[in-house]
Amino acid sequence: GRRFLNLIMKERSEELRTGILDSQPQDELLKPGETVNCLFEEEEEQVILKEGDYWLRIWKVSMPAIVCYFMVLLQEVINLMIVGLMGDDKILAAVGMGNTIINVFGVGMYIGLNGALSTFVSQAVGAEKYEICGVYLWRGRIALAIAFVAIFPIFAYSARILKALGQDEEASDYSYLYTIAFIPGLFIQGNLDLERNFITSFGKAELTMRSQIIAPFIHLVFCYLLAIVANMGIIGVSLATLLTNSLIYSYQNSLLNKIEEVREAQKVSFWDRRNFQ
């Protein structure tokens, strides 16, 4: 990174020297006791100061995203922990296999799909076209819904796929129940990630962290109540994911409504024909 910055500053130095010498006579530009090199040194110092904030800006954007994804994966760890309390090795294995299927075909899909939203929304935010941001958000939601329909057969036939790969039949059946019941919560989780990318494009990444950081604690309570107290077992764990993600989604939207630019973007309705173009 330092070599790259040095190369940029070297090229900048040549541009500055050439621009200064070619644009106006030196006597008109320089004060008594100054040289062209003095002017360049001042400009170079300003460039260095600006570049010094580069890593700080990256950290401010990346840290909330890191925390959010950590908290999302922590929910799956909680699922395993709660199922482990049931004392059934096959159910524990089923949740492990189910999480693998969910992460590969579900989480991996929506992370890649939602990442494209950041590119378009960032450009629209830079141009202050907030209504277009709302159009991109709806297009992302529609694309996400279509993608979930496309991957549904993988979840529906997950038991057969696992058995064909030589996995235990009973564990494969439990895994099927877990993944099928997990789909609604996974869909909301995908929309949460979509809006996280959307908010980050507005420079408000810390809001997503504020909402997601409480998710594991809520999820732990729901899992214990449904899976252990209500004795719903593996289905209760999946339903707990749905309840947790629904609450976090509602809380995150309440934070979004406090941003004026986002409120303007959210004025775009689902039925706007631009969403389908």
CSV table of C-alpha atoms in Angstrom, one decimal:
chain,number,residue,atom,x,y,z
A,1,GLY,CA,0.0,0.0,0.0
A,2,ARG,CA,2.8,2.4,0.8
A,3,ARG,CA,4.6,1.7,-2.5
A,4,PHE,CA,1.3,2.4,-4.3
A,5,LEU,CA,0.9,5.8,-2.5
A,6,ASN,CA,4.5,6.7,-3.2
A,7,LEU,CA,3.9,6.0,-6.9
A,8,ILE,CA,0.8,8.2,-6.9
A,9,MET,CA,2.6,11.0,-5.2
A,10,LYS,CA,5.5,10.8,-7.7
A,11,GLU,CA,3.1,11.0,-10.6
A,12,ARG,CA,1.4,13.9,-8.8
A,13,SER,CA,4.7,15.7,-8.4
A,14,GLU,CA,5.4,15.6,-12.1
A,15,GLU,CA,1.8,16.9,-12.8
A,16,LEU,CA,2.2,19.7,-10.3
A,17,ARG,CA,5.6,20.8,-11.6
A,18,THR,CA,4.5,20.7,-15.2
A,19,GLY,CA,1.2,22.5,-14.5
A,20,ILE,CA,2.9,25.2,-12.4
A,21,LEU,CA,5.6,25.9,-15.0
A,22,ASP,CA,3.3,25.8,-18.0
A,23,SER,CA,0.3,27.7,-16.8
A,24,GLN,CA,1.8,31.0,-15.7
A,25,PRO,CA,5.1,32.7,-15.4
A,26,GLN,CA,6.9,31.7,-12.2
A,27,ASP,CA,7.2,35.2,-10.9
A,28,GLU,CA,3.5,35.6,-10.9
A,29,LEU,CA,3.0,32.5,-8.8
A,30,LEU,CA,5.7,32.5,-6.3
A,31,LYS,CA,6.1,34.7,-3.3
A,32,PRO,CA,9.5,36.1,-2.3
A,33,GLY,CA,11.8,33.3,-1.1
A,34,GLU,CA,9.6,30.6,-2.6
A,35,THR,CA,10.5,28.1,-5.3
A,36,VAL,CA,8.4,25.6,-7.4
A,37,ASN,CA,9.7,22.9,-5.1
A,38,CYS,CA,8.4,24.7,-2.1
A,39,LEU,CA,4.9,24.8,-3.6
A,40,PHE,CA,5.1,21.1,-4.4
A,41,GLU,CA,6.2,20.2,-0.9
A,42,GLU,CA,3.2,22.0,0.6
A,43,GLU,CA,0.9,20.2,-1.9
A,44,GLU,CA,2.5,16.9,-1.1
A,45,GLU,CA,2.0,17.4,2.6
A,46,GLN,CA,-1.7,18.0,2.0
A,47,VAL,CA,-1.9,14.8,-0.1
A,48,ILE,CA,-0.2,12.8,2.7
A,49,LEU,CA,-2.6,14.2,5.3
A,50,LYS,CA,-5.5,13.2,3.1
A,51,GLU,CA,-4.2,9.7,2.5
A,52,GLY,CA,-3.5,9.3,6.2
A,53,ASP,CA,-7.3,9.2,6.7
A,54,TYR,CA,-7.6,6.5,4.0
A,55,TRP,CA,-7.3,3.5,6.3
A,56,LEU,CA,-9.5,5.1,9.0
A,57,ARG,CA,-12.3,5.5,6.4
A,58,ILE,CA,-12.0,1.9,5.3
A,59,TRP,CA,-12.1,0.8,9.0
A,60,LYS,CA,-15.3,2.8,9.6
A,61,VAL,CA,-17.0,1.1,6.7
A,62,SER,CA,-15.7,-2.4,7.1
A,63,MET,CA,-15.9,-2.8,10.9
A,64,PRO,CA,-19.8,-2.6,11.0
A,65,ALA,CA,-20.0,-5.2,8.2
A,66,ILE,CA,-17.5,-7.5,10.0
A,67,VAL,CA,-19.5,-7.3,13.2
A,68,CYS,CA,-22.8,-7.9,11.4
A,69,TYR,CA,-21.6,-11.0,9.6
A,70,PHE,CA,-20.1,-12.3,12.8
A,71,MET,CA,-23.4,-11.9,14.6
A,72,VAL,CA,-25.3,-13.6,11.8
A,73,LEU,CA,-23.0,-16.7,12.0
A,74,LEU,CA,-23.1,-16.6,15.8
A,75,GLN,CA,-26.8,-17.4,15.5
A,76,GLU,CA,-26.0,-20.6,13.8
A,77,VAL,CA,-23.6,-21.5,16.6
A,78,ILE,CA,-26.4,-20.8,19.1
A,79,ASN,CA,-28.6,-23.2,17.1
A,80,LEU,CA,-26.0,-26.0,17.4
A,81,MET,CA,-25.5,-25.2,21.1
A,82,ILE,CA,-29.3,-25.5,21.9
A,83,VAL,CA,-29.6,-28.7,19.8
A,84,GLY,CA,-26.7,-30.1,21.7
A,85,LEU,CA,-28.7,-29.7,24.9
A,86,MET,CA,-31.2,-32.2,23.5
A,87,GLY,CA,-28.7,-35.0,23.8
A,88,ASP,CA,-29.4,-36.5,20.4
A,89,ASP,CA,-26.3,-37.0,18.2
A,90,LYS,CA,-28.3,-37.4,15.0
A,91,ILE,CA,-30.2,-34.2,15.5
A,92,LEU,CA,-26.9,-32.4,16.2
A,93,ALA,CA,-25.5,-33.8,13.0
A,94,ALA,CA,-28.6,-32.8,11.1
A,95,VAL,CA,-28.2,-29.2,12.2
A,96,GLY,CA,-24.6,-29.2,11.2
A,97,MET,CA,-25.5,-30.5,7.7
A,98,GLY,CA,-28.4,-28.1,7.5
A,99,ASN,CA,-26.2,-25.1,8.3
A,100,THR,CA,-23.8,-26.2,5.5
A,101,ILE,CA,-26.6,-26.3,3.0
A,102,ILE,CA,-27.9,-23.0,4.2
A,103,ASN,CA,-24.6,-21.3,4.0
A,104,VAL,CA,-23.5,-22.6,0.7
A,105,PHE,CA,-26.8,-22.2,-1.3
A,106,GLY,CA,-28.5,-19.5,0.8
A,107,VAL,CA,-26.1,-17.2,2.5
A,108,GLY,CA,-23.5,-17.4,-0.3
A,109,MET,CA,-26.2,-16.6,-2.9
A,110,TYR,CA,-27.6,-13.5,-1.2
A,111,ILE,CA,-24.2,-12.1,-0.3
A,112,GLY,CA,-23.1,-12.2,-3.9
A,113,LEU,CA,-26.4,-10.9,-5.2
A,114,ASN,CA,-26.7,-8.1,-2.7
A,115,GLY,CA,-23.2,-7.0,-3.3
A,116,ALA,CA,-24.2,-5.8,-6.7
A,117,LEU,CA,-26.6,-3.3,-5.1
A,118,SER,CA,-23.8,-1.4,-3.4
A,119,THR,CA,-22.3,-0.4,-6.8
A,120,PHE,CA,-25.5,1.0,-8.2
A,121,VAL,CA,-26.7,2.7,-5.1
A,122,SER,CA,-23.4,4.3,-4.4
A,123,GLN,CA,-23.4,5.9,-7.8
A,124,ALA,CA,-26.9,7.2,-7.3
A,125,VAL,CA,-26.1,8.5,-3.8
A,126,GLY,CA,-23.1,10.4,-5.3
A,127,ALA,CA,-25.4,12.0,-7.9
A,128,GLU,CA,-28.0,12.7,-5.1
A,129,LYS,CA,-30.6,10.8,-7.0
A,130,TYR,CA,-32.3,9.2,-4.0
A,131,GLU,CA,-35.4,8.2,-5.8
A,132,ILE,CA,-33.3,6.0,-8.1
A,133,CYS,CA,-31.8,4.5,-4.9
A,134,GLY,CA,-35.3,3.4,-4.0
A,135,VAL,CA,-35.7,1.8,-7.4
A,136,TYR,CA,-32.5,-0.1,-7.0
A,137,LEU,CA,-33.6,-1.3,-3.6
A,138,TRP,CA,-36.8,-2.7,-4.9
A,139,ARG,CA,-35.0,-4.4,-7.8
A,140,GLY,CA,-32.7,-6.0,-5.3
A,141,ARG,CA,-35.7,-7.3,-3.3
A,142,ILE,CA,-37.3,-8.7,-6.4
A,143,ALA,CA,-34.1,-10.3,-7.6
A,144,LEU,CA,-33.6,-11.9,-4.1
A,145,ALA,CA,-37.1,-13.3,-4.1
A,146,ILE,CA,-36.6,-14.9,-7.6
A,147,ALA,CA,-33.2,-16.3,-6.4
A,148,PHE,CA,-34.9,-17.9,-3.4
A,149,VAL,CA,-37.5,-19.5,-5.6
A,150,ALA,CA,-34.7,-20.9,-7.8
A,151,ILE,CA,-32.8,-22.5,-4.9
A,152,PHE,CA,-35.9,-23.9,-3.2
A,153,PRO,CA,-35.6,-27.3,-5.0
A,154,ILE,CA,-32.2,-27.8,-3.4
A,155,PHE,CA,-33.7,-27.4,0.1
A,156,ALA,CA,-36.8,-29.5,-0.9
A,157,TYR,CA,-34.6,-32.4,-2.0
A,158,SER,CA,-31.9,-31.9,0.5
A,159,ALA,CA,-32.7,-35.2,2.3
A,160,ARG,CA,-32.4,-37.2,-0.9
A,161,ILE,CA,-29.2,-35.4,-1.8
A,162,LEU,CA,-27.6,-36.1,1.6
A,163,LYS,CA,-28.7,-39.8,1.4
A,164,ALA,CA,-27.3,-40.1,-2.1
A,165,LEU,CA,-24.0,-38.8,-0.6
A,166,GLY,CA,-24.0,-41.6,1.9
A,167,GLN,CA,-25.2,-39.7,5.0
A,168,ASP,CA,-27.2,-41.3,7.8
A,169,GLU,CA,-30.9,-41.5,6.7
A,170,GLU,CA,-32.4,-40.3,10.0
A,171,ALA,CA,-29.9,-37.4,10.3
A,172,SER,CA,-30.7,-36.5,6.6
A,173,ASP,CA,-34.5,-36.4,7.4
A,174,TYR,CA,-33.9,-34.2,10.4
A,175,SER,CA,-31.7,-31.9,8.3
A,176,TYR,CA,-34.5,-31.6,5.8
A,177,LEU,CA,-37.0,-30.5,8.5
A,178,TYR,CA,-34.5,-28.0,9.8
A,179,THR,CA,-33.7,-26.4,6.4
A,180,ILE,CA,-37.3,-26.3,5.2
A,181,ALA,CA,-38.4,-24.6,8.4
A,182,PHE,CA,-35.3,-22.3,8.2
A,183,ILE,CA,-36.3,-20.8,4.7
A,184,PRO,CA,-38.6,-18.0,5.9
A,185,GLY,CA,-36.0,-16.8,8.4
A,186,LEU,CA,-33.3,-17.1,5.8
A,187,PHE,CA,-35.3,-15.0,3.4
A,188,ILE,CA,-35.7,-12.2,5.9
A,189,GLN,CA,-32.0,-12.6,6.7
A,190,GLY,CA,-31.2,-12.0,3.0
A,191,ASN,CA,-33.4,-8.8,3.0
A,192,LEU,CA,-31.5,-7.7,6.1
A,193,ASP,CA,-28.2,-8.1,4.3
A,194,LEU,CA,-29.7,-6.2,1.3
A,195,GLU,CA,-30.6,-3.2,3.4
A,196,ARG,CA,-27.2,-3.4,5.1
A,197,ASN,CA,-25.6,-2.9,1.8
A,198,PHE,CA,-28.1,-0.2,1.0
A,199,ILE,CA,-27.5,1.8,4.2
A,200,THR,CA,-23.7,1.4,3.9
A,201,SER,CA,-23.9,3.2,0.5
A,202,PHE,CA,-25.4,6.2,2.3
A,203,GLY,CA,-22.4,6.2,4.7
A,204,LYS,CA,-24.5,5.0,7.7
A,205,ALA,CA,-22.9,1.6,8.2
A,206,GLU,CA,-22.9,2.0,12.0
A,207,LEU,CA,-26.8,1.8,12.0
A,208,THR,CA,-26.7,-1.8,10.8
A,209,MET,CA,-24.2,-2.8,13.5
A,210,ARG,CA,-26.4,-1.2,16.1
A,211,SER,CA,-29.4,-3.4,15.1
A,212,GLN,CA,-27.5,-6.6,14.4
A,213,ILE,CA,-25.4,-6.7,17.6
A,214,ILE,CA,-28.4,-7.5,19.8
A,215,ALA,CA,-29.6,-10.4,17.5
A,216,PRO,CA,-27.6,-13.3,19.2
A,217,PHE,CA,-29.0,-12.4,22.6
A,218,ILE,CA,-32.6,-12.3,21.4
A,219,HIS,CA,-32.0,-15.5,19.4
A,220,LEU,CA,-30.7,-17.3,22.4
A,221,VAL,CA,-33.9,-16.6,24.3
A,222,PHE,CA,-36.2,-17.6,21.5
A,223,CYS,CA,-34.2,-20.8,20.9
A,224,TYR,CA,-34.4,-21.8,24.5
A,225,LEU,CA,-38.1,-21.0,24.8
A,226,LEU,CA,-39.2,-22.8,21.6
A,227,ALA,CA,-36.8,-25.7,21.4
A,228,ILE,CA,-36.4,-26.6,25.1
A,229,VAL,CA,-39.3,-25.1,27.1
A,230,ALA,CA,-42.0,-25.6,24.4
A,231,ASN,CA,-40.3,-28.9,23.4
A,232,MET,CA,-40.5,-28.1,19.6
A,233,GLY,CA,-37.0,-29.5,19.0
A,234,ILE,CA,-35.3,-28.8,15.8
A,235,ILE,CA,-38.3,-27.0,14.3
A,236,GLY,CA,-38.3,-24.6,17.3
A,237,VAL,CA,-34.7,-23.7,16.5
A,238,SER,CA,-35.6,-22.8,12.9
A,239,LEU,CA,-38.7,-20.8,14.0
A,240,ALA,CA,-36.5,-18.9,16.5
A,241,THR,CA,-34.4,-17.8,13.6
A,242,LEU,CA,-37.5,-16.4,11.9
A,243,LEU,CA,-38.6,-14.5,15.0
A,244,THR,CA,-35.2,-13.1,15.6
A,245,ASN,CA,-34.6,-11.9,12.1
A,246,SER,CA,-38.1,-10.4,11.9
A,247,LEU,CA,-37.5,-8.3,15.0
A,248,ILE,CA,-34.1,-7.2,13.8
A,249,TYR,CA,-35.6,-6.3,10.4
A,250,SER,CA,-38.3,-4.2,12.1
A,251,TYR,CA,-35.8,-2.4,14.3
A,252,GLN,CA,-33.4,-1.8,11.4
A,253,ASN,CA,-36.2,-0.2,9.4
A,254,SER,CA,-37.1,2.1,12.3
A,255,LEU,CA,-33.5,3.3,12.3
A,256,LEU,CA,-33.6,3.8,8.5
A,257,ASN,CA,-36.6,6.1,8.8
A,258,LYS,CA,-34.5,8.6,10.7
A,259,ILE,CA,-32.3,9.3,7.6
A,260,GLU,CA,-33.9,11.9,5.4
A,261,GLU,CA,-32.2,10.6,2.2
A,262,VAL,CA,-33.4,7.1,2.9
A,263,ARG,CA,-37.0,8.3,3.6
A,264,GLU,CA,-37.0,9.9,0.1
A,265,ALA,CA,-35.7,6.7,-1.4
A,266,GLN,CA,-38.4,4.6,0.3
A,267,LYS,CA,-41.2,6.7,-1.3
A,268,VAL,CA,-40.8,4.5,-4.3
A,269,SER,CA,-43.5,1.8,-4.2
A,270,PHE,CA,-43.4,-1.8,-5.3
A,271,TRP,CA,-45.7,-1.0,-8.2
A,272,ASP,CA,-43.5,1.6,-9.7
A,273,ARG,CA,-42.9,0.2,-13.2
A,274,ARG,CA,-39.2,1.2,-13.1
A,275,ASN,CA,-38.7,-1.6,-10.6
A,276,PHE,CA,-39.4,-4.2,-13.3
A,277,GLN,CA,-37.5,-2.6,-16.2
